[in-house]
Tab-separated table of C-alpha atoms and ligand atoms in Angstrom:
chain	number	residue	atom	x	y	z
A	1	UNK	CA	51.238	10.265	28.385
A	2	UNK	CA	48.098	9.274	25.992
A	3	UNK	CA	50.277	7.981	24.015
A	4	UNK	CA	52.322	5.695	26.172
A	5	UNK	CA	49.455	4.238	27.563
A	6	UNK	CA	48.230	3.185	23.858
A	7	UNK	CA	51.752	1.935	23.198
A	8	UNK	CA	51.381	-0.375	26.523
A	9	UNK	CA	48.739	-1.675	24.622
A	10	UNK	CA	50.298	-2.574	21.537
A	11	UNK	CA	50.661	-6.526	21.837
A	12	UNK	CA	47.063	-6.674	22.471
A	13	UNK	CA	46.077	-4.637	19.721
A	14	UNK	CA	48.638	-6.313	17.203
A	15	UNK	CA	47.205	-9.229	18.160
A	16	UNK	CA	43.513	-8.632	17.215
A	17	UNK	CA	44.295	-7.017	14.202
A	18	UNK	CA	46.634	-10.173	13.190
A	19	UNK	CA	43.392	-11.859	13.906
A	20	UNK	CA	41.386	-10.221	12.314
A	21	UNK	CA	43.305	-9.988	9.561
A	22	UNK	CA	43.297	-13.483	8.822
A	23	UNK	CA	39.576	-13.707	8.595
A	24	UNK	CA	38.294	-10.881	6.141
A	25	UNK	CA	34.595	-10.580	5.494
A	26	UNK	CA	32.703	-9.168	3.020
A	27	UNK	CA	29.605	-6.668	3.836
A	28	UNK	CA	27.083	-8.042	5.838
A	29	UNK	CA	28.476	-11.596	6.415
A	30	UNK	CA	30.864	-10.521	9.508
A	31	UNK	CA	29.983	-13.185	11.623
A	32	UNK	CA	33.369	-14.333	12.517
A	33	UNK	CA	34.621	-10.596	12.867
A	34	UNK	CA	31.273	-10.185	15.263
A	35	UNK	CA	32.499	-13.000	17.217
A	36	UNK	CA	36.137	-12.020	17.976
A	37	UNK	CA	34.704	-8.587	18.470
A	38	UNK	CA	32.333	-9.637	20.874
A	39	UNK	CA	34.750	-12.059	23.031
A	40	UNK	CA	37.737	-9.477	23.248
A	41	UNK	CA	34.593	-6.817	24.353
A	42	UNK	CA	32.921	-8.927	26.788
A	43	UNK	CA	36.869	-9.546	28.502
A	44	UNK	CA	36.257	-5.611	29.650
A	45	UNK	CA	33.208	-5.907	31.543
A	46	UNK	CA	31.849	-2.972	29.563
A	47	UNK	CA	27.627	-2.915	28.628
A	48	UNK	CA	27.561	-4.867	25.026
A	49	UNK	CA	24.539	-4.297	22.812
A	50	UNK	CA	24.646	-7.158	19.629
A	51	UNK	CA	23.887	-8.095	17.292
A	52	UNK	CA	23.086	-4.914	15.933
A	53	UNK	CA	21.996	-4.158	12.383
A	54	UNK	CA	23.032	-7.863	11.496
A	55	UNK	CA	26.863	-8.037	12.608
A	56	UNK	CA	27.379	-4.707	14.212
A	57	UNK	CA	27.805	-4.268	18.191
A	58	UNK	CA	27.546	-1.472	20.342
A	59	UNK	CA	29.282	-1.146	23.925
A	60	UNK	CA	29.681	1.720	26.375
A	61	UNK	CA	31.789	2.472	28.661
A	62	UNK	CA	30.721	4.546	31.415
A	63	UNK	CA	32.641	6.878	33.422
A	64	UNK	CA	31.929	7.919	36.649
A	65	UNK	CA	30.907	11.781	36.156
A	66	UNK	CA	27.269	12.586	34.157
A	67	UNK	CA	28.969	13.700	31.480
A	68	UNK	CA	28.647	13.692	27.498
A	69	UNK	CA	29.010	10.417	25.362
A	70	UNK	CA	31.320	10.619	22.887
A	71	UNK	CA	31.195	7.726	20.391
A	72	UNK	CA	34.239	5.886	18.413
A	73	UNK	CA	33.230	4.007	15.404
A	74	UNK	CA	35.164	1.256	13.378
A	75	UNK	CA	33.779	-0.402	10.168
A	76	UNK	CA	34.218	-4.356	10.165
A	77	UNK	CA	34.023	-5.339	6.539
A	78	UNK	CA	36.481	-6.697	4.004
A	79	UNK	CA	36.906	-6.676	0.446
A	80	UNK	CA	36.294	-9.817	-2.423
A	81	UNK	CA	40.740	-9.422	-2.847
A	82	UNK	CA	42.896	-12.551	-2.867
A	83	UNK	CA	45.714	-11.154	-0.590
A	84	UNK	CA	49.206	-10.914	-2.194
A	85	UNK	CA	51.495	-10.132	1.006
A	86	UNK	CA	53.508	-12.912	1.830
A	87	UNK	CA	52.850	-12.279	5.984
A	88	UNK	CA	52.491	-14.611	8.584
A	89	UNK	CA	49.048	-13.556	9.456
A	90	UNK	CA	47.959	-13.629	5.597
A	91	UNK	CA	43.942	-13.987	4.856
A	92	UNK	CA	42.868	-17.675	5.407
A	93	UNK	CA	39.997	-16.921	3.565
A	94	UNK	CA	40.748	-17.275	-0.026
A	95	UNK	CA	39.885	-14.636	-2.038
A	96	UNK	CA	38.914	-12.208	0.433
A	97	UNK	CA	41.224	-9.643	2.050
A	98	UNK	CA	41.109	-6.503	4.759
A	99	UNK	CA	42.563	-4.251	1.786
A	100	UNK	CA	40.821	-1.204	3.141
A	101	UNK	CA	42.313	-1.637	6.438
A	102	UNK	CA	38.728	-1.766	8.737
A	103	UNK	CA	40.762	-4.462	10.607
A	104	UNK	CA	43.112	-1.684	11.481
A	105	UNK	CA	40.354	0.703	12.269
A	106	UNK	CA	38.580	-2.193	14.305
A	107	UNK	CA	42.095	-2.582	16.429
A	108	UNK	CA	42.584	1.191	16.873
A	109	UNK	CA	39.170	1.591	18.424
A	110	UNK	CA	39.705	-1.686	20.544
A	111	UNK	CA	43.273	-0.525	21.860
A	112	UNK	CA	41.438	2.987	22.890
A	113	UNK	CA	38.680	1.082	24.198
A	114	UNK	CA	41.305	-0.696	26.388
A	115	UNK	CA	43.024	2.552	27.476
A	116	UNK	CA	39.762	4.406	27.898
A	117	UNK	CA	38.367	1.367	30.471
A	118	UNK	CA	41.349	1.642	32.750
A	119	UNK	CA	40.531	5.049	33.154
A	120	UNK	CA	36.405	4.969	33.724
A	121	UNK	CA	36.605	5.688	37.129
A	122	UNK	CA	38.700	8.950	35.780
A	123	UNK	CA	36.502	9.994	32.639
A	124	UNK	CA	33.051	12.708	32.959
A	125	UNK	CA	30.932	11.183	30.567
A	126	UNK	CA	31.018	8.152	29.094
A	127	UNK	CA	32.479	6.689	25.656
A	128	UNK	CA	30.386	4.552	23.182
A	129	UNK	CA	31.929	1.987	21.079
A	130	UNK	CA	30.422	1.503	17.391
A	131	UNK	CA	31.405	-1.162	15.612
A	132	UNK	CA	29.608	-1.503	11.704
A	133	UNK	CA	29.380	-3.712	9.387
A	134	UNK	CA	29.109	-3.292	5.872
A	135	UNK	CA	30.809	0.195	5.238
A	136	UNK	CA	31.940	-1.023	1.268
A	137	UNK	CA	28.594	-2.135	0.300
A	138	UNK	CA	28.219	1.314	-0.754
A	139	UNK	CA	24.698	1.468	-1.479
A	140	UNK	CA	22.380	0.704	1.721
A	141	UNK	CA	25.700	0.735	3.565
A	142	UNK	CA	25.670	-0.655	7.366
A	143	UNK	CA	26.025	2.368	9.094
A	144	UNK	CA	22.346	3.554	8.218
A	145	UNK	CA	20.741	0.661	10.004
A	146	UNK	CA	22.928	1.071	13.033
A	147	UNK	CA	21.656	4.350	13.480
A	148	UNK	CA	18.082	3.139	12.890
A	149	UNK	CA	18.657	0.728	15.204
A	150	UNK	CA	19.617	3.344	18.355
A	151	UNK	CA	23.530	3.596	17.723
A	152	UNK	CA	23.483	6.770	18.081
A	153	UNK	CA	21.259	7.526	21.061
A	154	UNK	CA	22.516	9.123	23.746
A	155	UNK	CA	25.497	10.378	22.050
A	156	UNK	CA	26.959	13.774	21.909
A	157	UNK	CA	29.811	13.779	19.610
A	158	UNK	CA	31.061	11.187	17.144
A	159	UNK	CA	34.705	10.018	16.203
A	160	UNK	CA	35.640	7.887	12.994
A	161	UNK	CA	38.781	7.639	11.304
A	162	UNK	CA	40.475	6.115	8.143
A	163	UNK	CA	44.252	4.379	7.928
A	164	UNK	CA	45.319	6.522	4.201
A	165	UNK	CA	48.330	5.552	2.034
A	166	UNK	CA	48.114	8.656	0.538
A	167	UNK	CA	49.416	10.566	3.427
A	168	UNK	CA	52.831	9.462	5.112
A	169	UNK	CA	53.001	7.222	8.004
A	170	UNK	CA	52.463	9.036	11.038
A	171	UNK	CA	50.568	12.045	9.766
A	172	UNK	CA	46.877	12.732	10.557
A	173	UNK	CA	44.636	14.501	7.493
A	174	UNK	CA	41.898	16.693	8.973
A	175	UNK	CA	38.883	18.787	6.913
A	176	UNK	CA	36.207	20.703	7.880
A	177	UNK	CA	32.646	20.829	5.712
A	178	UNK	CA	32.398	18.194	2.897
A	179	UNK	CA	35.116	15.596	2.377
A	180	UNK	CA	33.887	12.442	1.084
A	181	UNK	CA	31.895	12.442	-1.938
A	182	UNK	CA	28.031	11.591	-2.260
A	183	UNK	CA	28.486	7.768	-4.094
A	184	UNK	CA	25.127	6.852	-6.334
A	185	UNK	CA	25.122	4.328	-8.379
A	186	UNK	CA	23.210	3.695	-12.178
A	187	UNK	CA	21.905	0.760	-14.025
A	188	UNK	CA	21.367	1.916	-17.469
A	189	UNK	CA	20.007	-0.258	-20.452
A	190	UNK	CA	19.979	0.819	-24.262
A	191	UNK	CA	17.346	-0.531	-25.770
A	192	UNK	CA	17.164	-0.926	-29.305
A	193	UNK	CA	16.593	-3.463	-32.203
A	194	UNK	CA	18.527	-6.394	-33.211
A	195	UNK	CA	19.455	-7.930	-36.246
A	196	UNK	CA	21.601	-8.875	-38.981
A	197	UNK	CA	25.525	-6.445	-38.746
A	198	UNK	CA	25.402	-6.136	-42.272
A	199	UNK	CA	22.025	-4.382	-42.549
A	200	UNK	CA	22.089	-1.831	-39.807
A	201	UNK	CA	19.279	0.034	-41.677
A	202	UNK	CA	16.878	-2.604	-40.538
A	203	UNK	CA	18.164	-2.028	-36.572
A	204	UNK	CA	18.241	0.134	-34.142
A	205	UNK	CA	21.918	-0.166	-32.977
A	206	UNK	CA	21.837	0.228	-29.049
A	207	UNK	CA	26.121	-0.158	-29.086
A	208	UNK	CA	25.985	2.797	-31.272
A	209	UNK	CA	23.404	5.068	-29.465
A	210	UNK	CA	25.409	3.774	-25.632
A	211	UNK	CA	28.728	5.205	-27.669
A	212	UNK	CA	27.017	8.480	-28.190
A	213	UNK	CA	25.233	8.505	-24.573
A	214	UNK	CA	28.499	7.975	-22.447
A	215	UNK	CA	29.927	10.517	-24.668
A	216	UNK	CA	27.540	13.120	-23.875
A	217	UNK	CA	27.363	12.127	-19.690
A	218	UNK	CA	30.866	13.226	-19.678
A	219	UNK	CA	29.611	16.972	-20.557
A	220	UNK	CA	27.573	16.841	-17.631
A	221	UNK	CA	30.775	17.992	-15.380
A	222	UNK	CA	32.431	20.013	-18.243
A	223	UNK	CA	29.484	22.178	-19.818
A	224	UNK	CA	27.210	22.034	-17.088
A	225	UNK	CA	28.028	22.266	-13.528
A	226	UNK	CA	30.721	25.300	-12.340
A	227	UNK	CA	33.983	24.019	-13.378
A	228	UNK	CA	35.361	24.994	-9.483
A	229	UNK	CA	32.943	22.165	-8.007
A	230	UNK	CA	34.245	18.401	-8.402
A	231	UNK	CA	31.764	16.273	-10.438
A	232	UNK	CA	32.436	12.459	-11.696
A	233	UNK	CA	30.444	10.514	-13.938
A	234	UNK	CA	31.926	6.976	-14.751
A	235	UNK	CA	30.303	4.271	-17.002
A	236	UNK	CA	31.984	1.422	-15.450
A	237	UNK	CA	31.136	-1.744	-17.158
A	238	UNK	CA	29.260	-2.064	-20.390
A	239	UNK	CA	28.329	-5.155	-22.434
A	240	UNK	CA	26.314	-5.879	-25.068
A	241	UNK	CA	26.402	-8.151	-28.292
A	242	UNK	CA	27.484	-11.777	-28.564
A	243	UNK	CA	29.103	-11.814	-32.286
A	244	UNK	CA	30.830	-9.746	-34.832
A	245	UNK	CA	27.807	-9.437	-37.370
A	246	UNK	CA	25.247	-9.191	-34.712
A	247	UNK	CA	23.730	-6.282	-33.892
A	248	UNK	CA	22.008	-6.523	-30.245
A	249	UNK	CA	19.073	-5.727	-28.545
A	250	UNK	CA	20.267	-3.760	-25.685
A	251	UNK	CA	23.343	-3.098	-24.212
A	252	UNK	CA	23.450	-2.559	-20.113
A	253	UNK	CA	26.258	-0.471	-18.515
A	254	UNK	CA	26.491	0.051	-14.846
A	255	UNK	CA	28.071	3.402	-13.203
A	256	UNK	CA	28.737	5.730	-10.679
A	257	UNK	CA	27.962	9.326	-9.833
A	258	UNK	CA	29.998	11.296	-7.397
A	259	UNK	CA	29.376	15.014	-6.222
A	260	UNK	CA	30.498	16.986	-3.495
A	261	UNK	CA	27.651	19.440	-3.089
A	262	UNK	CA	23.990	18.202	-2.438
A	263	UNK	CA	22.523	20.336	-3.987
A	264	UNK	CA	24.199	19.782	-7.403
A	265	UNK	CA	23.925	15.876	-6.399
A	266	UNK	CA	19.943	16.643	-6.065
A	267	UNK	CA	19.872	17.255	-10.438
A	268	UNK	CA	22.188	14.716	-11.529
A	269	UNK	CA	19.472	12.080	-12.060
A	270	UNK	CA	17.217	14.630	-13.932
A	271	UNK	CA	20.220	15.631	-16.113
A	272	UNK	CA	21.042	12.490	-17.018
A	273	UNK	CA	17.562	11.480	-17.914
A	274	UNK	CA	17.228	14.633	-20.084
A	275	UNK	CA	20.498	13.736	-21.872
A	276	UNK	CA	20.040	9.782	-22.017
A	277	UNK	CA	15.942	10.559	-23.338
A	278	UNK	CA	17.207	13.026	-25.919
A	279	UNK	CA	19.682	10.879	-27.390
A	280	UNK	CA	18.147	7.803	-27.561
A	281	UNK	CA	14.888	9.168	-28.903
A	282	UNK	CA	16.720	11.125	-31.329
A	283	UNK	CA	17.351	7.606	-32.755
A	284	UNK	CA	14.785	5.623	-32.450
A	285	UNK	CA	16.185	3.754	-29.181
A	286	UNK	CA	14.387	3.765	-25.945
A	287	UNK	CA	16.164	3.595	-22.003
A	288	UNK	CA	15.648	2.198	-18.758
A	289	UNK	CA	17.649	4.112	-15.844
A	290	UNK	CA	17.531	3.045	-12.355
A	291	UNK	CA	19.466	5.756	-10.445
A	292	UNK	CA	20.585	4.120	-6.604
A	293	UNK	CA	21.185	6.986	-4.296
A	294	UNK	CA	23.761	5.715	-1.972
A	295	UNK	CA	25.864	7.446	0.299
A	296	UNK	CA	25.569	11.245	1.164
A	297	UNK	CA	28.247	13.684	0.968
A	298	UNK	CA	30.199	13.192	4.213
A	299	UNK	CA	30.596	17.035	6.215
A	300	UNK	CA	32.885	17.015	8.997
A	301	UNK	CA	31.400	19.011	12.052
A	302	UNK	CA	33.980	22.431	12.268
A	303	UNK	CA	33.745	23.053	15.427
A	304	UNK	CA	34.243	19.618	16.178
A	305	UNK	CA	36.827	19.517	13.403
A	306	UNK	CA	38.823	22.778	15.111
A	307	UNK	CA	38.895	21.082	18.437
A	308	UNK	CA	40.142	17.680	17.055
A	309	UNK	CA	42.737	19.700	15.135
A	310	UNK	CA	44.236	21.803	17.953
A	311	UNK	CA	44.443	18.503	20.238
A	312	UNK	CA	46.304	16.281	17.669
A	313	UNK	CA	48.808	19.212	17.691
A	314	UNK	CA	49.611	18.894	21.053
A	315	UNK	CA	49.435	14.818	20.464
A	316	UNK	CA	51.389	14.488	17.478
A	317	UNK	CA	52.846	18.188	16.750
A	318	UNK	CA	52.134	20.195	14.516
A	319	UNK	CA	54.146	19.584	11.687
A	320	UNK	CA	52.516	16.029	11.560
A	321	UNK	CA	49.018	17.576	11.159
A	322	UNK	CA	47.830	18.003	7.896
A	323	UNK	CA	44.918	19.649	6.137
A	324	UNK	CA	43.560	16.822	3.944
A	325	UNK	CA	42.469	17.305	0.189
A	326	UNK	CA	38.505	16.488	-0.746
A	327	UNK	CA	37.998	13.203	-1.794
A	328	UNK	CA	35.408	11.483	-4.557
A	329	UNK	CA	35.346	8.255	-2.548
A	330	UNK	CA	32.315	7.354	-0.594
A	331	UNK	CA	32.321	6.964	3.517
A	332	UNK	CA	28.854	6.072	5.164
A	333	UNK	CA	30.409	8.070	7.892
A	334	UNK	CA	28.350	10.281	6.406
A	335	UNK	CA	25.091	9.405	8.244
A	336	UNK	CA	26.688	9.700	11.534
A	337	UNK	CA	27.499	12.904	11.089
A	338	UNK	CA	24.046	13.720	10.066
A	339	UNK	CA	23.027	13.115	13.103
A	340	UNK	CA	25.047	14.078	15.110
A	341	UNK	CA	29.079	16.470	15.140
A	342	UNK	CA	32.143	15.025	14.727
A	343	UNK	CA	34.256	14.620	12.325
A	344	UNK	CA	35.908	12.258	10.645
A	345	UNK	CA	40.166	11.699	10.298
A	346	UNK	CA	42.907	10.348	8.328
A	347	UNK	CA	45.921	8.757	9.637
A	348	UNK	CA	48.539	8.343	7.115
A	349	UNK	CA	50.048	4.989	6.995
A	350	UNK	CA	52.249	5.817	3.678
A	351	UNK	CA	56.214	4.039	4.466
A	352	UNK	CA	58.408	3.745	1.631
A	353	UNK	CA	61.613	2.352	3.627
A	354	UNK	CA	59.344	-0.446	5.239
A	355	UNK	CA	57.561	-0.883	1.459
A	356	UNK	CA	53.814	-0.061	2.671
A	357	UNK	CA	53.288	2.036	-0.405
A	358	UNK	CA	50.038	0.427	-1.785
A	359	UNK	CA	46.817	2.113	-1.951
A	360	UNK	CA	43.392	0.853	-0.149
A	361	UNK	CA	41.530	-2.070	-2.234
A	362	UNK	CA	44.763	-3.685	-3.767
A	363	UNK	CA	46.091	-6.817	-3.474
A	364	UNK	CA	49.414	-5.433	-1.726
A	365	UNK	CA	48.058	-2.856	0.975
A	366	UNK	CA	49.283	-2.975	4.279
A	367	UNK	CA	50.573	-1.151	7.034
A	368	UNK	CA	53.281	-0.915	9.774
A	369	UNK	CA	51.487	-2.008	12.621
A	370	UNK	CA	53.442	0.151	14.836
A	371	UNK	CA	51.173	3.112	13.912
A	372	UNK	CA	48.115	1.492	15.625
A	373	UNK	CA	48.901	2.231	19.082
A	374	UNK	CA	48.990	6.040	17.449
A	375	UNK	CA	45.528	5.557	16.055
A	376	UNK	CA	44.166	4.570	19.149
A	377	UNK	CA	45.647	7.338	21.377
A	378	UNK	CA	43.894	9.713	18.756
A	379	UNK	CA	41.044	8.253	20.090
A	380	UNK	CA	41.435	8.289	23.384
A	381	UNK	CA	42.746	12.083	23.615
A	382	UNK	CA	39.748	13.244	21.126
A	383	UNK	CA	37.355	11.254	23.858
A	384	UNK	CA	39.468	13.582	26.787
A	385	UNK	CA	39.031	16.484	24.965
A	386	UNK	CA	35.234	16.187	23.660
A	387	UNK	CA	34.078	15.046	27.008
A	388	UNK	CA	34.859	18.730	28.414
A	389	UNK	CA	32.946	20.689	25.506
B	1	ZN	ZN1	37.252	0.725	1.096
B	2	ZN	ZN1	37.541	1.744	4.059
């Protein structure tokens, strides 16, 4: 029934995301996306609250009982990409691209929002549509300053979900407790003493102290922390030098920290100041470490979780609900659901017949559209449901 009211809905919501599609981007420069947003929203008649946080909107729609609010939230950014699918509705913006599939999660929440409005009159409680910007900015993130900015007031129970390659097409990934991975980020210099590369006795050789530093980070996760708990330190770009026979000044690498526990994330700085002072003093070098804490680890509500689960059973069947596996990827999700329950969902989008077999942030990633109308009936059912607990 849910369902075939999201699949009357489908033209509309192919539509937008074709639109959207075409016009990815990046975090915190949505103004575009906020525009199409806001004139497909202000078509319903609901209450519109934008801009919010820069490019974000809110919007409720409000049923007739005096009910609970449960909110729906879709991230709005796009990645720096240049799009490789040969599609009618390819990015017109040249080297940007919706390769983590927001514009999918932006057209599910839409086609529920459209399902949800027939039905006000019908619904106790009311629903409240979140729409955020900058959810790959990964540091400051945009759904911080939506809550900061009253997103989240008045609401009882939130609902977010992700499109996921990694799970076939049709399938929904639940998980209760943590699921998404705390995501800091480092800037660390090496700072030693230049000169000539065939006198290294007169130096301090920063690329040789770095070599020895990212070699010891990496027994951070294997000789420190229980080898059960899921721990990732990558050095992910690293220069320093500018000839053969020179040796530098200082070399600067840039990296990311991911943990699953917050408690363990709460001494990762200290142990990598410890390991990074030792070192570099042991040879004469000296450091600077600027340690960004960005997003926290992202815990799905289980209650919330356990009713979501039990009602995409009866929506999908069971065999097409799925226990999802952990994940060291970041989600500013996260803050939401400090705030307030909920939990957060995957919906597989994996088809190797039809060819959508790339994973999020590449070039190739896309999805068979038919599976939107599924996303947003997800929505609308976990709204039903919520709005009686
Ligand atoms: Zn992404
Ligand atoms: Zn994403």
């Amino acid at each position: 029934m849910i369902l075939e009211q999201a699949r009357s809905k489908q033209k509309e919501i192919v539509e937008l995301r074709r639109l959207l599609h075409q016009y990815p981007e990046v975090a915190h420069r949505e103004f575009k996306t906020h525009r199409i947003l806001l004139e497909h929203l202000e078509r319903l008649g609901i209450e519109i609250r934008a801009p919010v946080a820069g490019t974000g909107i809110v919007a409720d729609i409000r049923g007739k009982g005096r009910g609970k609010t449960v909110a729906l939230r879709a991230d709005i950014d796009a990645l720096p990409i240049k799009e490789e699918n040969d599609v009618p509705y390819r990015s017109l913006n040249d080297g940007f691209m919706h390769a983590c599939g927001h514009d999918a999660h932006m057209s599910m929440v839409y086609g529920a929002a459209l399902v949800l409005n027939d039905m006000r009159d019908k619904l106790d409680g009311n629903v409240r549509l979140i729409f955020q910007p900058a959810e790959e900015e990964g540091t400051l993130g945009g759904a911080k300053p939506m809550i900061e900015e009253g997103a989240l007031e008045g609401v009882d129970y939130i609902l977010g979900m992700h499109v996921w390659p990694e799970l076939p097409e049709g399938t929904v990934g639940y998980r209760s407790g943590p699921f998404f991975a705390a995501a800091d980020t480092f800037h660390l210099d090496i700072i030693g003493k230049g000169g000539h590369g065939a006198k290294p006795d007169m130096t301090v050789d920063p690329i040789v102290v770095s070599s020895k530093v990212i070699d010891a980070l990496q027994l951070i996760s294997s000789r420190e922390i229980d080898p059960l708990e899921p721990v990732v330190v990558t050095v992910g770009s690293i220069h320093g030098g500018t000839a053969h026979n020179i040796i530098p000044d200082r070399v600067e690498m840039k990296g990311t920290v991911r943990t699953m526990n917050p408690k363990t994330r709460d001494t990762m700085e200290a142990r990598m100041r410890r390991i990074i002072g030792g070192i570099t003093s042991a040879f004469n070098a000296s450091y600077s470490l600027n340690y960004i804490y960005g997003y926290p680890v992202l815990v799905n509500d289980r209650n919330v979780t356990e009713i979501m689960r039990s009602n995409l059973e009866n929506l999908v069947g069971k065999e097409r609900v799925v226990e999802a596996r952990q994940t060291m990827g970041g989600e500013d999700f996260a803050y939401y659901l400090q705030k307030v329950p909920g939990t957060f969902l995957l919906l597989g989008v994996y088809n190797e017949k039809l060819g959508y077999v790339n994973s999020v942030h590449t070039s190739r990633f896309n999805l068979n559209e038919d599976i939107l109308p599924l996303g947003s009936a997800i929505f609308v059912s976990g709204v039903m449901e919520l709005l009686k607990h």
